Each structure stands twice: as C-alpha cells, then as structure tokens.
Coordinates of C-alpha atoms and ligand atoms in Angstrom, one line a residue:
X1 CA 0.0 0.0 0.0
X2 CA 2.5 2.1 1.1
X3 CA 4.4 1.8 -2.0
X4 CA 1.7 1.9 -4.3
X5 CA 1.0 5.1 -2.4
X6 CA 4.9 6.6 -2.9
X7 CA 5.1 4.9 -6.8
X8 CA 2.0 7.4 -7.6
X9 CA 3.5 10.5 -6.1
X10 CA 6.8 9.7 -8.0
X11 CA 4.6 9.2 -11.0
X12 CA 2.5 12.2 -10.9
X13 CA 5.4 14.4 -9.8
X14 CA 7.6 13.5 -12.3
X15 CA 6.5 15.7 -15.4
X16 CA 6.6 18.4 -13.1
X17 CA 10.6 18.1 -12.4
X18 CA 11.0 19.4 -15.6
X19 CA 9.9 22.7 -14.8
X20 CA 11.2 25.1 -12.3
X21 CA 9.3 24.6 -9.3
X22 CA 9.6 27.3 -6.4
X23 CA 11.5 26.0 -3.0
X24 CA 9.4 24.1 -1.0
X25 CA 7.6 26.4 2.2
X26 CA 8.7 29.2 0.0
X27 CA 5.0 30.2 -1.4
X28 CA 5.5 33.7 -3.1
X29 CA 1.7 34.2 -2.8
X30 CA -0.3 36.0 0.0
X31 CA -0.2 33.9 3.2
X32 CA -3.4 35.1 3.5
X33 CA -4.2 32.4 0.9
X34 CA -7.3 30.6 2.7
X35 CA -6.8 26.9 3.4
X36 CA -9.0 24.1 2.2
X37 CA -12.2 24.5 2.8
X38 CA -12.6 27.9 4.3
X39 CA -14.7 30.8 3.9
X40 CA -13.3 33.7 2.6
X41 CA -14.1 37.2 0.7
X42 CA -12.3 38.8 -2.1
X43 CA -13.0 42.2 -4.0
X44 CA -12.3 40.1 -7.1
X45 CA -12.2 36.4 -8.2
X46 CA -10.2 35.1 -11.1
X47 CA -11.8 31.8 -12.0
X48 CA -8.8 30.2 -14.4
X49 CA -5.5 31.0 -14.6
X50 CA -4.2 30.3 -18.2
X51 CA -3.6 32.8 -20.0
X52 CA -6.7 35.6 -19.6
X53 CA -7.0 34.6 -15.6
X54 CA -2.9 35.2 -15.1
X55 CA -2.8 38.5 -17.2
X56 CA -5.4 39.6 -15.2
X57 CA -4.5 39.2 -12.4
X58 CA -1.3 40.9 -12.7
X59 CA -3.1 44.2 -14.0
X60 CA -6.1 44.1 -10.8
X61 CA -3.4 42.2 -8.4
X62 CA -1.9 45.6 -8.9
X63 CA -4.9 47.8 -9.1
X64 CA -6.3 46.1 -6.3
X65 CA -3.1 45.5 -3.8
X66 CA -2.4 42.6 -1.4
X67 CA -5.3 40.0 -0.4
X68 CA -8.1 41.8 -2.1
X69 CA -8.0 39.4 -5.8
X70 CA -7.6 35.8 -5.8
X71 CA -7.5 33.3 -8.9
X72 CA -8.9 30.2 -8.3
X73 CA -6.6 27.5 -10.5
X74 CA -6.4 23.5 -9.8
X75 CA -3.3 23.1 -12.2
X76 CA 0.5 23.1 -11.2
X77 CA 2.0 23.3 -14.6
X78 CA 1.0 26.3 -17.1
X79 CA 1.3 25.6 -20.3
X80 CA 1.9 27.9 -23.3
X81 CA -0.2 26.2 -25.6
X82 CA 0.6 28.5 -29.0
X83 CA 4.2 26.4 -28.8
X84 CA 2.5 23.0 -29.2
X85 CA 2.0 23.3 -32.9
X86 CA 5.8 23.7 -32.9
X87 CA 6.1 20.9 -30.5
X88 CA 4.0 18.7 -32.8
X89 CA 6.2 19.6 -35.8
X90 CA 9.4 18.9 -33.8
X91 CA 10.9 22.4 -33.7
X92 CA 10.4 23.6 -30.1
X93 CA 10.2 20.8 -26.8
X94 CA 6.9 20.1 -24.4
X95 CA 9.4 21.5 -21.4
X96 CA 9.8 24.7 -23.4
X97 CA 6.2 25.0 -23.8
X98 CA 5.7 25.1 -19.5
X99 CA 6.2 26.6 -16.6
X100 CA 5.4 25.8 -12.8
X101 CA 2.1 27.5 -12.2
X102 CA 3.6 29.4 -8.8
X103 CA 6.2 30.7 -11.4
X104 CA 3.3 32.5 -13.3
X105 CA 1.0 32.8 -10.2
X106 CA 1.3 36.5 -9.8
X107 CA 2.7 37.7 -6.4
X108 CA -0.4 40.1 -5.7
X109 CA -3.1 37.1 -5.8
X110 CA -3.7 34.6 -3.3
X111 CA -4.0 31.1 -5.5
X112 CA -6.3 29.0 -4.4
X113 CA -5.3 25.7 -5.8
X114 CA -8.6 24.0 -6.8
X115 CA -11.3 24.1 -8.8
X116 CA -14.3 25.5 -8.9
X117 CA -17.6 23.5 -8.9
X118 CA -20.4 25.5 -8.3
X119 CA -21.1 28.8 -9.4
X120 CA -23.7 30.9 -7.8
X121 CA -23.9 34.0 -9.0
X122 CA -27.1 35.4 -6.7
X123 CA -24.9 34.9 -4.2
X124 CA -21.8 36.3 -5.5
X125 CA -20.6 33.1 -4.3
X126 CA -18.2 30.2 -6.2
X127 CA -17.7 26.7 -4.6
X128 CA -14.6 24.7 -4.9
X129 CA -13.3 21.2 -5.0
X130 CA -11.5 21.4 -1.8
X131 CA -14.7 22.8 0.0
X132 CA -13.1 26.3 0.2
X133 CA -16.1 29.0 -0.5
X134 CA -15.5 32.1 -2.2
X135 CA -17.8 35.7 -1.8
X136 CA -16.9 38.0 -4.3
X137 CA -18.0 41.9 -5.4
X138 CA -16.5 41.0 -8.7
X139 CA -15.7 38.0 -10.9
X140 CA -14.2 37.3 -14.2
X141 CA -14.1 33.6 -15.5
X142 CA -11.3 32.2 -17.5
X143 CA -11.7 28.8 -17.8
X144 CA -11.1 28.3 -20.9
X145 CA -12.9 25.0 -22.8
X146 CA -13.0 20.9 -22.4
X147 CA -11.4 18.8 -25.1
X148 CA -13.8 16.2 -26.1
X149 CA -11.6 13.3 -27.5
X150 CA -14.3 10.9 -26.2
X151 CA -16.5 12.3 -28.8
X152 CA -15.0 10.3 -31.6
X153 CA -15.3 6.2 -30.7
X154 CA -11.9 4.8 -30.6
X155 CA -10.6 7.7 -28.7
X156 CA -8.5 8.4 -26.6
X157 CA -7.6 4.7 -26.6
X158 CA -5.6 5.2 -30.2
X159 CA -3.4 7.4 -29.1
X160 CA -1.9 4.0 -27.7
X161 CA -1.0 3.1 -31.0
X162 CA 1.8 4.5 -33.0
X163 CA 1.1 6.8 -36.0
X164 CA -2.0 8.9 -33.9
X165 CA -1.2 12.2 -32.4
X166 CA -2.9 16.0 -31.1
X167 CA -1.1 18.5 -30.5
X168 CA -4.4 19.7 -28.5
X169 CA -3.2 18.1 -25.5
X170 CA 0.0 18.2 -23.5
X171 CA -0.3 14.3 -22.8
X172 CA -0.6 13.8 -27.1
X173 CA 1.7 16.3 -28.9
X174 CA 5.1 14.8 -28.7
X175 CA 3.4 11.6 -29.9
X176 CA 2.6 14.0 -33.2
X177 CA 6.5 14.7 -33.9
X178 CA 7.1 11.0 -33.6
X179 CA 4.1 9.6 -35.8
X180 CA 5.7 12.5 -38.5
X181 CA 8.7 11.0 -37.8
X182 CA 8.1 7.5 -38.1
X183 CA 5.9 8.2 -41.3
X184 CA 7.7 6.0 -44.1
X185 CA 4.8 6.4 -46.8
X186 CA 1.4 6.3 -47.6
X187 CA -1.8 8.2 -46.3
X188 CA -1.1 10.8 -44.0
X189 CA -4.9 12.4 -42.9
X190 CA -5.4 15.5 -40.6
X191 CA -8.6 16.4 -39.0
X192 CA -11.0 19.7 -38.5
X193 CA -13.9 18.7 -36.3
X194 CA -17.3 19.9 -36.2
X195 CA -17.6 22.3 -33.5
X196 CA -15.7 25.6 -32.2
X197 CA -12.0 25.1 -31.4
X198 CA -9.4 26.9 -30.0
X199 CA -6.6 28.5 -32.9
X200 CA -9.1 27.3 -35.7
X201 CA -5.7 27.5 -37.8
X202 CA -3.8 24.9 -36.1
X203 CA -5.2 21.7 -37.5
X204 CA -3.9 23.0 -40.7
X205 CA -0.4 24.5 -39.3
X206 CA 0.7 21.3 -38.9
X207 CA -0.2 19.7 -41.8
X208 CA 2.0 22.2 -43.1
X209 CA 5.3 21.5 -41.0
X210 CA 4.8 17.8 -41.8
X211 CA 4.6 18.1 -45.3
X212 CA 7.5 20.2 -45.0
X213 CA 9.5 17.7 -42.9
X214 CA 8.6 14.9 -45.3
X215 CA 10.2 17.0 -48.2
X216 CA 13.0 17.8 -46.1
X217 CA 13.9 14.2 -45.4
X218 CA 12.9 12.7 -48.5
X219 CA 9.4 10.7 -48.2
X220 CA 7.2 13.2 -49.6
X221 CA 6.9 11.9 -52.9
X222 CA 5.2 8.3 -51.0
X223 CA 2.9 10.5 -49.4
X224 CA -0.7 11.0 -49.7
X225 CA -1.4 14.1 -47.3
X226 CA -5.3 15.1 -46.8
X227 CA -6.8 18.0 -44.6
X228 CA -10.5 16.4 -43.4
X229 CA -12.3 19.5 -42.4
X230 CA -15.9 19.7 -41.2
X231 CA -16.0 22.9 -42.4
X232 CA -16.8 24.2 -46.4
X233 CA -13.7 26.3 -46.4
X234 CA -10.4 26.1 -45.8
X235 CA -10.1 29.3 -43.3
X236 CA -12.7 31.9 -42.4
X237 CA -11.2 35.1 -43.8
X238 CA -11.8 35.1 -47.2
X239 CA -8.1 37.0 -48.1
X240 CA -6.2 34.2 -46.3
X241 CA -8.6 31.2 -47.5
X242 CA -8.0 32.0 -51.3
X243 CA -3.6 31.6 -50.0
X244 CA -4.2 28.6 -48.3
X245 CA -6.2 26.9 -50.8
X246 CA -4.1 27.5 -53.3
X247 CA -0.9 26.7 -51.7
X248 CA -2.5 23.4 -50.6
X249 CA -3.0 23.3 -54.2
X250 CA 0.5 24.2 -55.6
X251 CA 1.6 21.4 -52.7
X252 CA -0.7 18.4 -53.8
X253 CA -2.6 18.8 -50.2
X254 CA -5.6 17.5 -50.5
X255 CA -8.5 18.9 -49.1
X256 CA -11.9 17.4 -48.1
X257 CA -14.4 19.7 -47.0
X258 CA -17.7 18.9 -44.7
X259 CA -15.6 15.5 -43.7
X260 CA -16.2 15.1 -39.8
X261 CA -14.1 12.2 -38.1
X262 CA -16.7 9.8 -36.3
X263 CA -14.3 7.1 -35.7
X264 CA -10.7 5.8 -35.4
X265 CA -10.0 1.9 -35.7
X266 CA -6.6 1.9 -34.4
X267 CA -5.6 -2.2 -35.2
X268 CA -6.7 -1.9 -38.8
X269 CA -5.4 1.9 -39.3
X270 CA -8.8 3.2 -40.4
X271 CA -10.3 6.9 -39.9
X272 CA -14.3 7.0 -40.6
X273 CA -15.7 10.2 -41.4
X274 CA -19.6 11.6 -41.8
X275 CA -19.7 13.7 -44.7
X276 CA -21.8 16.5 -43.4
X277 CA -24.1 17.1 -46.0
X278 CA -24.4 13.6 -47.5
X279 CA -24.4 11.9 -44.1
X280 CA -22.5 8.8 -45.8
X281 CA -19.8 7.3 -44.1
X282 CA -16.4 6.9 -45.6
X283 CA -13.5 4.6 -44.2
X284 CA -10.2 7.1 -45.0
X285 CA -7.1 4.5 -44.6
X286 CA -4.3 5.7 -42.8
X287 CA -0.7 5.4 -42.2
X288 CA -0.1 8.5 -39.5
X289 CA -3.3 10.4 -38.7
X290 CA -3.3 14.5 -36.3
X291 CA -6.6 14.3 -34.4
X292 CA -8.2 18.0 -33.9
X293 CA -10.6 16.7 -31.0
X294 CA -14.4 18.5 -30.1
X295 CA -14.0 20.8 -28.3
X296 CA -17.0 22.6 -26.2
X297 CA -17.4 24.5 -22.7
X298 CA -16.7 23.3 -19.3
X299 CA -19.8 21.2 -18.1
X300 CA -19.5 23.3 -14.2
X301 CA -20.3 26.2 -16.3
X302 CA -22.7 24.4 -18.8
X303 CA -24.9 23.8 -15.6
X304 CA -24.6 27.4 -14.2
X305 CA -26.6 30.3 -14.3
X306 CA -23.7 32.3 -16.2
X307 CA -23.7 30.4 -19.4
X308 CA -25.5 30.4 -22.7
X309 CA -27.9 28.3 -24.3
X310 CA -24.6 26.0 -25.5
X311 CA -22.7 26.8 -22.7
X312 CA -20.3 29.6 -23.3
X313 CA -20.4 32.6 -20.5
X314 CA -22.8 34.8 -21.8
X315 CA -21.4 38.5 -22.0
X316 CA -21.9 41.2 -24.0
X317 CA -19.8 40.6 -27.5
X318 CA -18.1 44.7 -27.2
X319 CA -17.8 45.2 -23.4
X320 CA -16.9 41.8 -21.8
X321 CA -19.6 42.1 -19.0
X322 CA -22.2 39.5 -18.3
X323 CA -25.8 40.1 -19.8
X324 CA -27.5 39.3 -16.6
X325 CA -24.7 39.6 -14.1
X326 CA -23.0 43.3 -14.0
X327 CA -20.7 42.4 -11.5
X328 CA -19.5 39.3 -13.5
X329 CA -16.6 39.5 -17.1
X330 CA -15.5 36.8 -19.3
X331 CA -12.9 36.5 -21.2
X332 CA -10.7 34.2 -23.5
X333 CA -12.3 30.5 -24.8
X334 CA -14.7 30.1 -22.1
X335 CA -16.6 33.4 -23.1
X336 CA -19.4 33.6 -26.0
X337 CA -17.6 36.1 -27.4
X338 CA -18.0 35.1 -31.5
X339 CA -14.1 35.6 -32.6
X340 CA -11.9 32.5 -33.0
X341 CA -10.3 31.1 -29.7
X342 CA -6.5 32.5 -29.7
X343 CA -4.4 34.1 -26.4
X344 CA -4.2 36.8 -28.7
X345 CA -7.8 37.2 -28.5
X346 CA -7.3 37.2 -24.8
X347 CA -4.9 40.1 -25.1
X348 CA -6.8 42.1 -27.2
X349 CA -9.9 41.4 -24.7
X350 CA -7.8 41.9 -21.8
X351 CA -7.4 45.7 -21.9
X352 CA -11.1 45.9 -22.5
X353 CA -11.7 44.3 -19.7
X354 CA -9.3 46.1 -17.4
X355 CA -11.1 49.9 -18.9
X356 CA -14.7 48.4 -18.3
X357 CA -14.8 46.8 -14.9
X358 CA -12.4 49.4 -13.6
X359 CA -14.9 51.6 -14.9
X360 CA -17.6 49.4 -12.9
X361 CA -15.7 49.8 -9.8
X362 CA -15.2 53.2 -9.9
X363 CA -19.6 53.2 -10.4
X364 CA -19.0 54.2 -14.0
X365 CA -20.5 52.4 -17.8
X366 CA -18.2 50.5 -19.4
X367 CA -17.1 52.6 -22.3
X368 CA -14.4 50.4 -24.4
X369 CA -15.7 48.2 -27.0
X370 CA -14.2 45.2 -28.1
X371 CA -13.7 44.8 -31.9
X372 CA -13.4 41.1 -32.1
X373 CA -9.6 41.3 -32.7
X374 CA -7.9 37.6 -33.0
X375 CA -4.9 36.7 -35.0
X376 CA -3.3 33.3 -36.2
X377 CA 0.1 32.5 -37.3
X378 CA -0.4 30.6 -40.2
X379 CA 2.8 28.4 -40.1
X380 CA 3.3 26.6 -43.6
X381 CA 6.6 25.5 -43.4
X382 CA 9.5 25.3 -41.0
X383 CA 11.1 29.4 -41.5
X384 CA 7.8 30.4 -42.8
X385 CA 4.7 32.0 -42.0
X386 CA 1.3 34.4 -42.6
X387 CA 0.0 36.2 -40.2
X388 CA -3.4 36.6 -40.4
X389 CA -4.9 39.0 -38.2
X390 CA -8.8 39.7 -38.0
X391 CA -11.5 41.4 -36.3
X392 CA -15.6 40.1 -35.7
X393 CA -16.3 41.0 -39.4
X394 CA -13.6 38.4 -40.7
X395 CA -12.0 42.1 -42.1
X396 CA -8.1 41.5 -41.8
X397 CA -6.8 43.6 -39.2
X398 CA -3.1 44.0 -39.8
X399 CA -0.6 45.1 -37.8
X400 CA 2.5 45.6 -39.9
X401 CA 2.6 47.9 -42.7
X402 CA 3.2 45.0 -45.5
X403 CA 1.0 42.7 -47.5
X404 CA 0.7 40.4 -44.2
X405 CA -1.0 37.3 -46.7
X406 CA 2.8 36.4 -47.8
X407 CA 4.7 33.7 -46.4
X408 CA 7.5 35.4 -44.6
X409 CA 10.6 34.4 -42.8
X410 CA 10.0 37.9 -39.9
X411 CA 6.7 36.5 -39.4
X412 CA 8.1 33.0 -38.8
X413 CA 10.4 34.7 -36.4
X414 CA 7.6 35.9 -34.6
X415 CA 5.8 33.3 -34.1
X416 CA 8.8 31.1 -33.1
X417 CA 10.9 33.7 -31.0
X418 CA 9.0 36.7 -30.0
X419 CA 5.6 35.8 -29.7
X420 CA 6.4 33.3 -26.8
X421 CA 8.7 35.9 -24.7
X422 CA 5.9 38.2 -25.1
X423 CA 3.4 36.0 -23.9
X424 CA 5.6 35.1 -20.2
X425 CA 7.1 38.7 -19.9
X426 CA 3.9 40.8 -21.5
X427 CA 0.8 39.2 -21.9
X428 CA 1.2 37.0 -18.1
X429 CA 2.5 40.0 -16.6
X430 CA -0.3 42.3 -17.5
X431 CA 1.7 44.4 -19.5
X432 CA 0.6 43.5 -22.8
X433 CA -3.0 43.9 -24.3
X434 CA -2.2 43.1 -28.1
X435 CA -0.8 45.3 -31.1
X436 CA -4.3 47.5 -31.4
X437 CA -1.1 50.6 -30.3
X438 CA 1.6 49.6 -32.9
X439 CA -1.2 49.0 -35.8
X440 CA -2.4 52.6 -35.6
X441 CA 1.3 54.2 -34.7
X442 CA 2.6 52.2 -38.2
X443 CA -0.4 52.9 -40.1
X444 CA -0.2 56.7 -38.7
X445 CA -3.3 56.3 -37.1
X446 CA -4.9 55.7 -40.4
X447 CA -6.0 52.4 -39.6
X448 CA -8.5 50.9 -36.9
Ligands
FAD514 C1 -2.2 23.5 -30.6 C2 -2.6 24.9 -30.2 C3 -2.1 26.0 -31.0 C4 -2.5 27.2 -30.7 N1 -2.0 28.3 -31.4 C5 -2.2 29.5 -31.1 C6 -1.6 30.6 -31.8 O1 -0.8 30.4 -32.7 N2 -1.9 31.9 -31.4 C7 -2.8 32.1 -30.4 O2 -3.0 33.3 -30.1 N3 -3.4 31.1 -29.7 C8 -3.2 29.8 -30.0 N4 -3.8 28.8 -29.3 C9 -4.9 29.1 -28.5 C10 -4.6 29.6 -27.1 O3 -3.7 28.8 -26.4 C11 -5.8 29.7 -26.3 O4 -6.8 30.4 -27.0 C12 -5.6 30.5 -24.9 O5 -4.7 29.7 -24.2 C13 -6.9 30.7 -24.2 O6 -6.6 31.2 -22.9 P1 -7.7 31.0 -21.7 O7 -7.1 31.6 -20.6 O8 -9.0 31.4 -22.2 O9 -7.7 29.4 -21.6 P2 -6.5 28.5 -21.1 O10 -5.2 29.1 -21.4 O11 -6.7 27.2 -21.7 O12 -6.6 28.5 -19.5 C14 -7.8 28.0 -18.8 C15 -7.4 27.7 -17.4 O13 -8.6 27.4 -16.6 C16 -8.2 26.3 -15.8 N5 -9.4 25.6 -15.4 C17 -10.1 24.6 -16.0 N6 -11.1 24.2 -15.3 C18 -11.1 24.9 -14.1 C19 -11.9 24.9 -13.0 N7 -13.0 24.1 -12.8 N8 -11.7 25.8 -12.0 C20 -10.6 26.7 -12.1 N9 -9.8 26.7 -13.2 C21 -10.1 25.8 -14.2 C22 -7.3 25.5 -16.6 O14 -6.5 24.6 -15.7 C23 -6.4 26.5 -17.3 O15 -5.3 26.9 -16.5 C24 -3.4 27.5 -29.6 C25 -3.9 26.4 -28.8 C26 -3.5 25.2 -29.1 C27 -3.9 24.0 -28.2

C-alpha cells in the first residue's frame, strides 16, 4: 500500500521536475491564501489562470493591492499552448512549452489551488473542489474550454497506437513529432472537427510543418497528405482562405471539406468520417493520422446560471460584461464572445476588460468596445509563416505595414521567438493587451 501510495507520487510528480518549481515552504503568494475549505471574501475572483486569468490578475493584483483578488486555478504546470503546434512539428520541446504555475501565479493574488464547482452568482458566491467557498464583489471567469476526445469512438484509446497524435493536449503532442517522424509512406490524414476550437488555424499548421519535414527528409513523394475538415472552407477570412487553398494546391494537399471524423480503428489503421451534407460514411485509410478533437465549454459552467444556451459565459460581445450579471466578465475560450479562440484574443480582450470593470468599480458604464480582434500564425513550413490577423467581421486587421497574406521568414520569427517571450514577460505579466497601439502608430493612425 504504502508503495503503491509513494510509486503514484513519483509518478504524478515526475513531469513536473521538468519545470522550475519554487523552493518548497517558500509560497511567493499572500499567506493570507485561505486553506482548504474555508470561507473567505475577495473584492475580485479570477476563475482560471491560463492565459486571460494570469494576465489579469497581474493588472487588478496591482490595481487592487495585497489579499483583495484571488484566482482560483487547480493546475501546477502552465502551459503555453501557442508552442505545441511547434512541438508537434518537432521544432520547439513540451518542457519549453511550460512553466510551474507558482512561477506565473502573480505575487499580488492569493492562488487558491482547486477548482471551482459550483457557481452561484445570486450569491456572489463560487464553490470549490476542496470545500473552500468564495464571496466576491467582482468576478471574471477564464476557464477556458473541455477537449472532447471521447466524442469520436476509438478515442483516446488510439493514441496507444503509434502513427496517432494531437497536438491539443499536453499528454498527445510529442506523440505528433514521432508519428511525423516514423511516417515511411502512404496516407497521412489530418482532421478539422465539427464544433468551435481553440486556434481554428492549427489543424492545418501542422499539416503544413509535416509536409514540410517529409520534403526535407525525402518521403514526400510516397505521401498522400489530406486535410478532413468539417468545415466548407479552408479558413474563415476570405483574403487568407483564397492563399491557403491555393498553396495546398501548388503542394498536392488534398482537401476534403464537410468531412467530420466519427471514428478511429486503431488495429486496422482506419479513420471514418460523416460527410456533413451527404451523411455517408467513408473509411479514409491511414498510415499516420493528427486528431483536432471537439471541443465545447466546461460542463461546471454548462450547468450554471452564467452560461448560454450551449454553454459559453454569456457577456456582451463589445464590453466583456455579463448580460445578466453586471458584477461578472468573461474573457478568452470560455466566453461567448464570436471571434476564434486565440491568447491573442485574450490580449486584445484583456485591456477591455481592465477599462470596463475598472470603470464598474469606480460606479462608471463600461465605455471600451471590443472589436473582435484575433490573430493566427499561419505556419506553412518550418522558417515560414502568414500572419493573419482579424477582427468580428472576418476584415483583416493587420498590424505591420506590409502585405501580411505572404509567407515570410520575420513573421516566422515571430511566431517562433517573440511571440512566446511576449506571452511570459507581457501578456502574463499584465503588461501587454495586443498590437491594437503599434497597428495605428505604423499605419499613422490611419487604420483601426
Ligand atoms: C495547438 C494549439 C495551438 C494554438 N496556437 C495559437 C496561436 O498560434 N496563437 C494564439 O493566439 N493562440 C493559439 N492557441 C490558443 C490559445 O492557447 C488559447 O486560446 C488560450 O490559451 C486561451 O486562454 P484561456 O485563458 O481562455 O484558456 P487556457 O489558457 O486554456 O486556461 C484555462 C485555465 O482554466 C483552468 N481551469 C479549468 N477548469 C477549471 C476549474 N474548474 N476551476 C478553475 N480553473 C479551471 C485550466 O486549468 C487552465 O489553466 C493554440 C492552442 C493550441 C492548443
């Protein structure tokens, strides 16, 4: 018992080794944080801290001072999830895509380390998995959304089976690289599901840095390479769709629209997919196969009084705040909001929210509007990249001062280099609420 007991703490902590944990009994948050179970009052509640909880934080951590905002997080490790495409595609590491969780934690916030189950929003009151209850004047949820891998039969049990990754998940994406790597020939399929996903680009991004790897070392020209998307086009913004489709073109990528995957049989290396509009079923062989899962909202906020008829917390699309709740914002994948799911989404949204319920605290409207700003780097090979950039209307929204739609090496350099250091030294710390500042100053303030 007793080493069963040890052999699971070894287990579980191991991951976490990698990263740079902070000295034990050296806890860099408020010792005010409440312990398990107890009662306890805050001006403001972070539910989530990825990447819209921890960015806010920071900013109302110091807004608010010392024991007066708390985020409410269960996980030890965060993760910067925008890496994992270049984790999948072998360029960057898992470990380089983490950190501890009390490394990000901001020193301002008292972390209570569990989950929150119940949300009553009457009562200004949120319930967590350890029992602790929390009142609050304010809250902003930042949950962010649940994979559904259990939504196609086979799954997850195929990702026991070589040739299957997702670079979705932090247990799946270095089982991407390898299937890439392994991949001697034959039909190489990559999937787009039927519902809303976080970075609606990635499926496709590393379809890309595959096709590119396979060139690179020779076994592209035994390679069948198809992009099954449920949707009927290739990207949402028409500039960038017409690019993509016809580099997928120029680069024999095939692509099969309104193709949702139902089913993987791992043992006989089959893929079924529903054709959306048909409704026939059609077995898709396959030699190495990237899984984009379901994706959908949390299921504690599904059953609370803050969601919408799906699920989503329900706020107002330009200020942030709750339709029925004032005292309540959302922000990043968890929110209704109707851009695509990025952390550059959440930093664009973040300032927002910071003007409008600072505004709210100070008994004032909320007077900035949010203008649906989200933007994806559109790897398509490894050194290359578009960077699409949009607003609500699907209008492009560009930041730099050149024809944005063209591959580029800078904009590859971005993605791989900067973006990340400004997402742990910017966005996290609270200092960074997207490029709306830059687009005008470069555009000299012609642009939006
Ligand atoms: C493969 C991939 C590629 C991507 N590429 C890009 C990109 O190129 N550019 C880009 O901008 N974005 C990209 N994204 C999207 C981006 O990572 C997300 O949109 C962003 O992380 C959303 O931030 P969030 O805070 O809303 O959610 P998250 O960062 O997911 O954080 C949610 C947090 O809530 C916590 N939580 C969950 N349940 C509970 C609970 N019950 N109680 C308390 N806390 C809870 C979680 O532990 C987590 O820490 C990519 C994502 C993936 C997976």
């Amino acid at each position: 018992m007793a080493c069963s007991a040890l052999r699971t703490v070894v287990l579980t902590t191991r991951p976490l080794l990698q990263f740079r944990a902070a000295p034990a009994g050296a806890l860099h948050f408020s010792t005010t944080t409440p312990a398990a179970g107890e009662k306890k009052h805050y001006k403001l509640c972070i539910v989530g801290g990825g990447a819209a909880g921890i960015s806010n934080g920071s900013k109302f951590g110091r807004k608010l001072g010392q024991g007066n905002v708390c985020i409410v997080e269960p996980s030890e490790v965060h993760y910067y999830q925008p890496m994992w495409t270049l984790v999948g595609g072998g360029v960057k590491s898992l470990t380089q895509s983490g950190k501890a969780m009390a490394d990000v934690m901001p020193q301002t916030v008292d972390w209570i380390k569990a989950g929150a189950e119940e949300f009553s929003p009457e009562n200004n009151l949120v319930r967590c998995s350890d029992g602790t209850e929390i009142t609050y004047d304010y809250l902003i949820v930042a949950m962010g959304l649940q994979l559904h891998y259990e939504k196609v039969k086979g799954l997850p049990e195929a990702f026991q089976y070589d040739g299957v990754g997702s670079n979705f998940s932090s247990k799946y994406v270095e089982k991407t690289f390898r299937a890439i790597q392994d991949f001697k020939g034959g039909n190489a399929i990559f999937t787009f599901p039927n519902t809303p996903i976080k970075c609606a680009g990635a499926p496709q991004k590393i379809m890309y840095l595959a096709d590119d790897y396979w060139t690179r070392n020779n076994v592209r020209d035994k390679a069948n390479i198809s992009y099954n998307t449920a949707l009927p086009v290739v990207f949402g913004v028409k500039k960038y769709a017409a690019i993509l489709a016809d580099l997928c073109q120029r680069r024999n990528l095939k692509i099969n629209y309104r193709h949702n995957l139902v089913e993987v049989i791992p043992d006989k290396k089959e893929a079924v997919f529903e054709h959306l509009d048909t409704g026939e079923k059609i077995t898709f062989p396959y030699d190495m196969i990237h899984i984009t899962p379901p994706m959908g909202p949390l299921e504690v906020l599904k059953k609370s009084p803050l969601a919408d008829s799906v699920g989503w917390v329900d706020v107002d699309k330009q200020t942030l705040q709750h339709v029925r709740y004032p005292n309540v914002f959302s922000t990043g994948d968890c929110s209704s909001l109707p851009t695509s799911k990025t952390a550059a989404a959440v930093a664009a949204q973040c300032g927002i929210l910071y003007n409008n319920l600072s505004a709210i605290m100070d008994s004032q409207e909320p007077g900035k509007k949010y203008d649906g700003y989200t933007s994806c780097p559109l790897v398509t090979s490894r050194g290359k990249c578009i960077l699409a950039e949009f607003d609500y209307d699907l209008q492009p929204l560009e930041t730099f001062p050149v024809d944005q739609g063209k591959e580029r090496r800078t904009m590859w350099h971005l993605k791989a280099n900067v973006m990340p250091e400004i997402y742990w030294t910017g966005l996290l710390k609270g200092r960074w609420a997207g490029p709306g500042f830059y687009r005008k100053a470069m555009r000299l303030g012609m642009g939006k």
